[in-house]
Amino acid sequence: MDNWTFDQFLGFVLIHAANADDGIAKKEQRLLESKVGKDTIEEMMFIYEDLSDIETINVILSYKEKYFPTEADRDSLLSEISKVLAVDHGVSSAEQETLMMMRKLLR
């Protein structure tokens, strides 16, 4: 998990958000792929699936300052997360909780 690119980290975070309701819907998958590319999503899914929740949080914490150092950058990322959460059917309660958690992690 060393030296990820911006797209790898963004893909990882968006995968985490999309999994909020226990799976990635087809619309979410297409949106993720449009953001960072199909190959990057496949690569990061492979990594994501092998990590525990705490390991996932640690990855996010370890890269947030590198790729989203300012509040404006983090707000932009939260906006992208919101788009992923809403794309398939609106935002479920599990997705709302994920968004709140991501806000806390990124601050």
C-alpha atoms as one frame of an Amber mdcrd trajectory, in Angstrom:
protein
   0.000   0.000   0.000   2.941   2.293  -0.492   3.062   5.106  -3.005  -0.445
   4.961  -4.396  -1.317   7.378  -7.162  -4.076   9.926  -6.797  -6.406   7.798
  -8.927  -5.686   4.679  -6.869  -6.497   6.486  -3.637  -9.590   8.152  -5.079
 -10.776   4.816  -6.426 -10.210   3.173  -3.053 -12.196   5.831  -1.182 -15.042
   5.701  -3.687 -15.122   1.887  -3.504 -15.402   2.166   0.262 -18.309   4.591
  -0.090 -20.057   2.467  -2.717 -19.861  -0.551  -0.414 -21.800   1.252   2.316
 -24.910  -0.777   1.625 -23.082  -4.099   1.235 -22.230  -4.096  -2.414 -21.599
  -2.004  -5.473 -24.548  -1.511  -7.809 -24.003  -1.407 -11.575 -24.608   2.350
 -11.715 -22.090   2.864  -8.919 -19.561   0.649 -10.718 -19.929   2.642 -13.943
 -19.515   5.917 -12.048 -16.391   4.652 -10.278 -14.897   3.510 -13.573 -15.684
   6.884 -15.170 -13.737   8.627 -12.396 -10.493   6.628 -12.390 -10.741   3.923
 -15.049 -11.814   0.302 -15.054  -8.304  -1.101 -14.475  -7.744   1.087 -11.429
 -11.107   0.122  -9.943 -10.390  -3.567 -10.472  -6.941  -3.197  -8.877  -8.270
  -1.292  -5.888 -11.239  -3.663  -5.433  -8.760  -6.511  -5.104  -6.920  -4.603
  -2.365 -10.095  -3.323  -0.683 -11.620  -6.790  -0.380  -8.593  -8.046   1.573
  -8.644  -5.296   4.200 -10.507  -5.115   7.490 -12.529  -2.013   8.373  -9.742
  -0.647  10.560  -7.149  -1.251   7.843  -9.391   0.601   5.377  -9.677   3.552
   7.755  -5.907   3.569   8.265  -5.335   3.681   4.509  -7.690   6.637   4.174
  -6.003   8.444   7.061  -2.531   7.777   5.673  -3.242   9.265   2.227  -5.758
  12.042   2.891  -3.116  14.711   3.575  -1.092  13.753   0.518  -3.924  13.988
  -1.998  -6.517  16.142  -0.214  -4.467  18.515   1.964  -6.863  21.456   2.113
 -10.408  21.775   3.328 -11.490  22.660  -0.219  -9.846  19.464  -1.504 -11.606
  17.381   1.131 -14.931  19.074   0.359 -14.400  18.131  -3.282 -13.776  14.508
  -2.279 -16.894  14.507  -0.094 -18.857  15.791  -3.069 -17.579  12.882  -5.175
 -18.497  10.462  -2.391 -22.002  11.955  -2.238 -22.429  11.444  -5.981 -21.454
   7.790  -5.670 -23.863   7.256  -2.785 -26.783   8.832  -4.628 -26.302   7.392
  -8.107 -28.189   4.129  -7.780 -31.341   4.802  -5.723 -30.881   7.812  -3.528
 -29.037   7.688  -0.232 -29.904   4.883   2.188 -29.459   5.183   5.946 -26.292
   3.046   5.751 -24.937   5.376   3.071 -25.800   8.440   5.179 -23.823   6.937
   8.054 -20.897   6.265   5.719 -20.956   9.868   4.520 -20.943  11.139   8.125
 -18.029   8.846   8.964 -16.105   9.999   5.886 -16.646  13.625   6.877 -15.097
  12.884  10.273 -12.182  10.931   8.785 -11.357  13.630   6.265 -11.393  16.558
   8.681
